[in-house]
Tab-separated table of C-alpha atoms and ligand atoms in Angstrom:
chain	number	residue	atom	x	y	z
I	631	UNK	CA	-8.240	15.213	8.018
I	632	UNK	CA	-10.877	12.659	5.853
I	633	UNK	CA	-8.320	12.780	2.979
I	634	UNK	CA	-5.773	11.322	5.368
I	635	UNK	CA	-8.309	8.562	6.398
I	636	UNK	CA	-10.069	8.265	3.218
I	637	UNK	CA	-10.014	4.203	2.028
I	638	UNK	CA	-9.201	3.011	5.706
I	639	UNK	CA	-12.829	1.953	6.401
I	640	UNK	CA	-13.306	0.024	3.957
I	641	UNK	CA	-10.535	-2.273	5.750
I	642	UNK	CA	-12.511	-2.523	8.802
I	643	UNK	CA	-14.832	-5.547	9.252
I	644	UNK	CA	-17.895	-6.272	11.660
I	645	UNK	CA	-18.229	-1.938	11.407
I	646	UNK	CA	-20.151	-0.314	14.391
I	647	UNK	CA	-20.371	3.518	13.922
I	648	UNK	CA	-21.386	5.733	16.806
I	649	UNK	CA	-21.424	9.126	16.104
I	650	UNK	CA	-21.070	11.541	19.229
I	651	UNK	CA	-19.272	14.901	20.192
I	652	UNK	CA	-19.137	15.345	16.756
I	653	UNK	CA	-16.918	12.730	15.945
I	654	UNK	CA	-17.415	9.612	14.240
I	655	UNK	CA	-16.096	6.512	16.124
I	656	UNK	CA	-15.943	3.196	13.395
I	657	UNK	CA	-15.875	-0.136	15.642
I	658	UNK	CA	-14.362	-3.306	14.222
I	659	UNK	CA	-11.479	-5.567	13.359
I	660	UNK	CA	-8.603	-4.203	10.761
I	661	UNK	CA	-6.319	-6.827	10.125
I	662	UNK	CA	-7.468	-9.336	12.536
I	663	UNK	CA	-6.993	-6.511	16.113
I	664	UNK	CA	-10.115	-4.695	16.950
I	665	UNK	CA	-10.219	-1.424	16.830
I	666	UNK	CA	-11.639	1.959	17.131
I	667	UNK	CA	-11.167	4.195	14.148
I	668	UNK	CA	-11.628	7.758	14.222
I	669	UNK	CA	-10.353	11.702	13.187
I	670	UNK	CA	-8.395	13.335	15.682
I	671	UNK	CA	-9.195	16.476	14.476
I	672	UNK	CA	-6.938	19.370	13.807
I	673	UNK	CA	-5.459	21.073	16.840
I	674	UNK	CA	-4.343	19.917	20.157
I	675	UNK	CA	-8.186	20.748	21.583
I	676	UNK	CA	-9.711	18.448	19.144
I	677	UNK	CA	-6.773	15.852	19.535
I	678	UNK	CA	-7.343	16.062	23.449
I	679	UNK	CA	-10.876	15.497	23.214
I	680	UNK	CA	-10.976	12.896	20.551
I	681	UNK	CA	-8.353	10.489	22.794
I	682	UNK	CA	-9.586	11.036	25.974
I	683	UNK	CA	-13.201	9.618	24.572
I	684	UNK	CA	-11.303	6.639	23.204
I	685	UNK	CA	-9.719	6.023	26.159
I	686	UNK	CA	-12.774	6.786	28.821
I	687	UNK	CA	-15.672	5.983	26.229
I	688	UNK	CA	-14.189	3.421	24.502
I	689	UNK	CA	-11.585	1.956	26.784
I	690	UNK	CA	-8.826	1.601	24.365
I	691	UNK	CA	-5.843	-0.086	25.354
I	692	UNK	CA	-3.157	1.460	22.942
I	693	UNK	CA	-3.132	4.260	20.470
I	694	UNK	CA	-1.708	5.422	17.685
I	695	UNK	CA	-1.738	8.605	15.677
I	696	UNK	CA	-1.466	8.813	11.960
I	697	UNK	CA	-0.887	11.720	9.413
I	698	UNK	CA	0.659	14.053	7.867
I	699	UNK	CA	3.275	16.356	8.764
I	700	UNK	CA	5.821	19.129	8.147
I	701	UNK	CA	9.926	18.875	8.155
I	702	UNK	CA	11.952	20.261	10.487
I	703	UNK	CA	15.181	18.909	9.240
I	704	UNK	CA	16.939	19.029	6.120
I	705	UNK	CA	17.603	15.416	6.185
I	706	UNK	CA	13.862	14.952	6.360
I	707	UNK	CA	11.909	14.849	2.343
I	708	UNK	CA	8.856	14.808	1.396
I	709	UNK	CA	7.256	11.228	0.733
I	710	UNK	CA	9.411	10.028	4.171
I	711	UNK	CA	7.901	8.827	7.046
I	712	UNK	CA	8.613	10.350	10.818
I	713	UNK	CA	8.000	7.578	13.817
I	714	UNK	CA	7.962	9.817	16.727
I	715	UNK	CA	10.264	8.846	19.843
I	716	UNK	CA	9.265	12.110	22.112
I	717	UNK	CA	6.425	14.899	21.043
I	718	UNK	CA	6.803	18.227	22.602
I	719	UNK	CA	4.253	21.077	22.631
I	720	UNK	CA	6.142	24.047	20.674
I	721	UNK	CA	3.086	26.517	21.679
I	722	UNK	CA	3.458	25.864	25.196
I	723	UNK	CA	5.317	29.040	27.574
I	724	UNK	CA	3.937	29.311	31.244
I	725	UNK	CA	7.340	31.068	31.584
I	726	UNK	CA	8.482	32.480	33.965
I	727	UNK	CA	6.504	30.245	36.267
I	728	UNK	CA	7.410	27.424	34.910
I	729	UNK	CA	10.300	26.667	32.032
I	730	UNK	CA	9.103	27.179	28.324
I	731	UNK	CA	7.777	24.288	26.593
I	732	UNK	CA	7.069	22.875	30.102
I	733	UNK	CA	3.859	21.298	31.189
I	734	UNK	CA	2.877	22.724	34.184
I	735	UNK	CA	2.459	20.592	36.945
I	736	UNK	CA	3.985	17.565	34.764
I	737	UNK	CA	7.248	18.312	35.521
I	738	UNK	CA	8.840	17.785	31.871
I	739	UNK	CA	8.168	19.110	28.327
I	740	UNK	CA	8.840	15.803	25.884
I	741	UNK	CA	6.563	12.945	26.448
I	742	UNK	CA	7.772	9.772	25.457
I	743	UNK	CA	6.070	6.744	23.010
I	744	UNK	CA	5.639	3.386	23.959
I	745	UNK	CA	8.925	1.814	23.277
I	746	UNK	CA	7.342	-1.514	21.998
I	747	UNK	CA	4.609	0.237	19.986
I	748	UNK	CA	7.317	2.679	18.331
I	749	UNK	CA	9.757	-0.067	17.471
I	750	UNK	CA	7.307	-2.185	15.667
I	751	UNK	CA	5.609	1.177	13.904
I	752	UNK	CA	9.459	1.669	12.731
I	753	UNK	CA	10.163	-1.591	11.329
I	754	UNK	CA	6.117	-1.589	9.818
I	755	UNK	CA	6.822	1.787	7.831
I	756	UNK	CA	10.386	0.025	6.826
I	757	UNK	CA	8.751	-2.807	5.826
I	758	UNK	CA	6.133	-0.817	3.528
I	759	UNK	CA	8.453	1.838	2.454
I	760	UNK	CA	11.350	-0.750	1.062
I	761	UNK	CA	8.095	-2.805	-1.005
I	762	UNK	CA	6.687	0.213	-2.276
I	763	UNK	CA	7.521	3.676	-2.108
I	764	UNK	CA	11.597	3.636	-1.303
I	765	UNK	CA	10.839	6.337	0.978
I	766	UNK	CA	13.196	6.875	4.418
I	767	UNK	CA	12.360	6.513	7.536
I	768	UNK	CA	13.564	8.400	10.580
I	769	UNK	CA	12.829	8.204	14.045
I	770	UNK	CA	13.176	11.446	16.416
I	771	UNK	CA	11.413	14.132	18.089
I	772	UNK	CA	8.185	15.892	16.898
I	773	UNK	CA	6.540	19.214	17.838
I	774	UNK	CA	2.649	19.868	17.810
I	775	UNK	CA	1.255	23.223	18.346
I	776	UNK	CA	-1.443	25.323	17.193
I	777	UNK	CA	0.018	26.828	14.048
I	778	UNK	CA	0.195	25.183	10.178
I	779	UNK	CA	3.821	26.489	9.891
I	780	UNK	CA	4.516	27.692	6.577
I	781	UNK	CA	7.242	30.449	6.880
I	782	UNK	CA	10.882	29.253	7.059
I	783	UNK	CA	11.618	32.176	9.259
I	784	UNK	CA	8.835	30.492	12.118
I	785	UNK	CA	10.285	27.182	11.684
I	786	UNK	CA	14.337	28.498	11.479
I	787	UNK	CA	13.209	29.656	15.325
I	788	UNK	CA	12.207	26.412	16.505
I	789	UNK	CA	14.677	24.922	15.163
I	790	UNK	CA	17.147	27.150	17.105
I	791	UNK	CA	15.366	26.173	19.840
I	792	UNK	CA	15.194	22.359	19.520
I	793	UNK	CA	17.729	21.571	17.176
I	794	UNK	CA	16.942	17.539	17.041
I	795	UNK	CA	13.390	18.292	15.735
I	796	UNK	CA	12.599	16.343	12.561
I	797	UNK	CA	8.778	17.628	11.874
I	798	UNK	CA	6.037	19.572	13.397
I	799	UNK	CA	2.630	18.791	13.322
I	800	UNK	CA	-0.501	20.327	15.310
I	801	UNK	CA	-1.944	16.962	17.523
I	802	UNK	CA	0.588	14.190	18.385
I	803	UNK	CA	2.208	16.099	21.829
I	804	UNK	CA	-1.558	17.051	22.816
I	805	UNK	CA	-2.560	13.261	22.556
I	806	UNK	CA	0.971	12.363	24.263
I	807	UNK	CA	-0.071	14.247	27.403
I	808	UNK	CA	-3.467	12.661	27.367
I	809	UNK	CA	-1.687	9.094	27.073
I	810	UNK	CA	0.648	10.188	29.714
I	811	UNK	CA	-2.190	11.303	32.597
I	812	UNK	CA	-4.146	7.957	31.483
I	813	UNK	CA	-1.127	5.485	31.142
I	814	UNK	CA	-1.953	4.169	28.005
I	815	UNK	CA	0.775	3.375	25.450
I	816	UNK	CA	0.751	5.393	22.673
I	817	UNK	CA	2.733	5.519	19.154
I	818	UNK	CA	2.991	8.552	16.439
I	819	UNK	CA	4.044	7.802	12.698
I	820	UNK	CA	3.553	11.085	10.351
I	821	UNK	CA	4.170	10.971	6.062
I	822	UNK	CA	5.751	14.111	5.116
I	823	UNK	CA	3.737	16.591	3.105
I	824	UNK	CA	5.900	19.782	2.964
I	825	UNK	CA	9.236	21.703	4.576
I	826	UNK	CA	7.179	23.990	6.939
I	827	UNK	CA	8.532	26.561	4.625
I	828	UNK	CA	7.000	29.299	2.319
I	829	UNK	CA	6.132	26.739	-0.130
I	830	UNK	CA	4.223	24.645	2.343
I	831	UNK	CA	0.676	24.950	0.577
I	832	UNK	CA	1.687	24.212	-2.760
I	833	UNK	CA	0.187	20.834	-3.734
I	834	UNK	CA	-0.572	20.125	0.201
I	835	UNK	CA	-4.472	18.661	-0.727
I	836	UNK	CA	-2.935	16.638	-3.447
I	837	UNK	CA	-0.462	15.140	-1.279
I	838	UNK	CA	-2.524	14.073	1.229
I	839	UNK	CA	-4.871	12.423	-1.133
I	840	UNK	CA	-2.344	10.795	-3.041
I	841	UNK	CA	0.099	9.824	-1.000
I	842	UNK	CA	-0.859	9.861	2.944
I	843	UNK	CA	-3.670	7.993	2.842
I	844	UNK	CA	-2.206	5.129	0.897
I	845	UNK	CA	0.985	5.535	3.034
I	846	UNK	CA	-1.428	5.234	6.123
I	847	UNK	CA	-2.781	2.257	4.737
I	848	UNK	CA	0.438	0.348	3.719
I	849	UNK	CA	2.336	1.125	7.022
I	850	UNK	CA	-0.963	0.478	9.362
I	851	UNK	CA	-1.258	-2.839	7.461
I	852	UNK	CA	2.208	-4.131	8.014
I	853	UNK	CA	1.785	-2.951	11.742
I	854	UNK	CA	-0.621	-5.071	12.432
I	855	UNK	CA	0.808	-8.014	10.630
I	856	UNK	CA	4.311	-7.882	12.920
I	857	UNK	CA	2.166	-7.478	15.899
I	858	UNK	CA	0.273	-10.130	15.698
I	859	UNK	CA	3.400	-12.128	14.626
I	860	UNK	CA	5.251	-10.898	17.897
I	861	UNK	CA	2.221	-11.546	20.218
I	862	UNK	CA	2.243	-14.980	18.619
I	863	UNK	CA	6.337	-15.695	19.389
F	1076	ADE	N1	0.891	19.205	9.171
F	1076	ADE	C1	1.395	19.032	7.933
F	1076	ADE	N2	2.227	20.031	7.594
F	1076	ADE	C2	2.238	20.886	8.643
F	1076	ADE	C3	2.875	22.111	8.908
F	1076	ADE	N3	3.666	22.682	7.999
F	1076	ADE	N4	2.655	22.719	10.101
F	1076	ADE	C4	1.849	22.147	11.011
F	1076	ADE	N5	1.196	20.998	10.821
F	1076	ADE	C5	1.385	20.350	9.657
């Protein structure tokens, strides 16, 4: 969403915008590492669509996703930050042709990040969470699907299901398959905004206003930083 985006821009120097499919692609260099800079979307349609143009139409090397998300673990607050090891796409059942959560024809339901890209996202949201915000960081599995869960009964289910889940979101396991058909490395770090529960809504604009985007910021900032210093060693 913009409010998850919102101040990132004005990071970005030498800015080229093209505008196209409805989507607005921002050029340039954050941090020193050119980049393109752009929504996802909300779904796993949009998601799909928005990284296969970076990768075909753009020719991106890496990607990552940022956001929000919900928790799927009681372990998991509010405020704390979710790098993503595997995504999975909780909406997905071509059963009984194929097993449930399975992608057909892909032979396996959790797509794995990048482990390079996912370390260095870890120790980047470490690194801004113990300077600022004292928030935790865990590292696990995430489910995307089609749904804004907000009933604890929904998420108790999936949670049955897969009980190693930590949060569910609705784009990172659509833009993990794309990654996956393309080979292109790809990384997923997601702030907490609610439990997936009943109370899900309350305060959910505010949150992403207030927090994510400065979280998205902060953790994007130090990324780049320890990249740069790693490519350099
Ligand atoms: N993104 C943030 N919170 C979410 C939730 N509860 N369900 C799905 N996507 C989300």
């Amino acid at each position: 969403m913009q409010e998850e985006q919102e101040g990132l821009e004005n990071h970005i120097e030498n800015e080229k915008t093209t505008v196209f499919g409805q989507r607005r692609f921002i050029e340039g260099d954050l941090w020193g590492t050119s980049v393109v800079c752009v929504l996802a979307g909300i779904g796993k349609v949009a998601a799909a669509i928005t990284s296969t143009q970076l990768i075909e139409r753009f020719g991106v090397s890496e990607l990552i996703l940022t956001g929000v998300a919900g928790s799927a673990d009681h372990k998991v607050y509010r405020g704390d930050v979710v790098i993503a090891s595997e995504l999975l796409q909780h909406d997905m059942d071509a059963s009984p042709l194929f097993p449930k959560y399975e992608i057909p024809l892909r032979g396996k339901s959790k797509f794995q990040t990048e482990a390079k890209l996912h370390t260095l996202l870890k120790q980047a949201a470490e690194q801004f969470s113990k300077e600022n915000q004292q928030a935790k960081v865990h590292q696990g599995l995430i489910a995307s699907g089609d749904q804004f869960i907000h009933d604890a009964k929904v998420l108790h289910q999936l949670k049955l299901a897969l009980p190693e889940l930590l949060a569910v979101e609705m784009e990172g396991a659509a833009i993990a398959q794309v990654c996956h058909d393309f080979e292109i490395p790809f990384a997923v770090v997601r702030t907490i905004s609610d439990s997936a529960n009943d109370d899900a809504l309350i305060d959910f604009q505010e949150f992403i206003k207030t927090v994510a985007a400065p979280y998205n910021i902060g953790i994007l900032k130090s990324f780049f930083e320890l990249r740069k210093l790693a490519i350099q060693a």
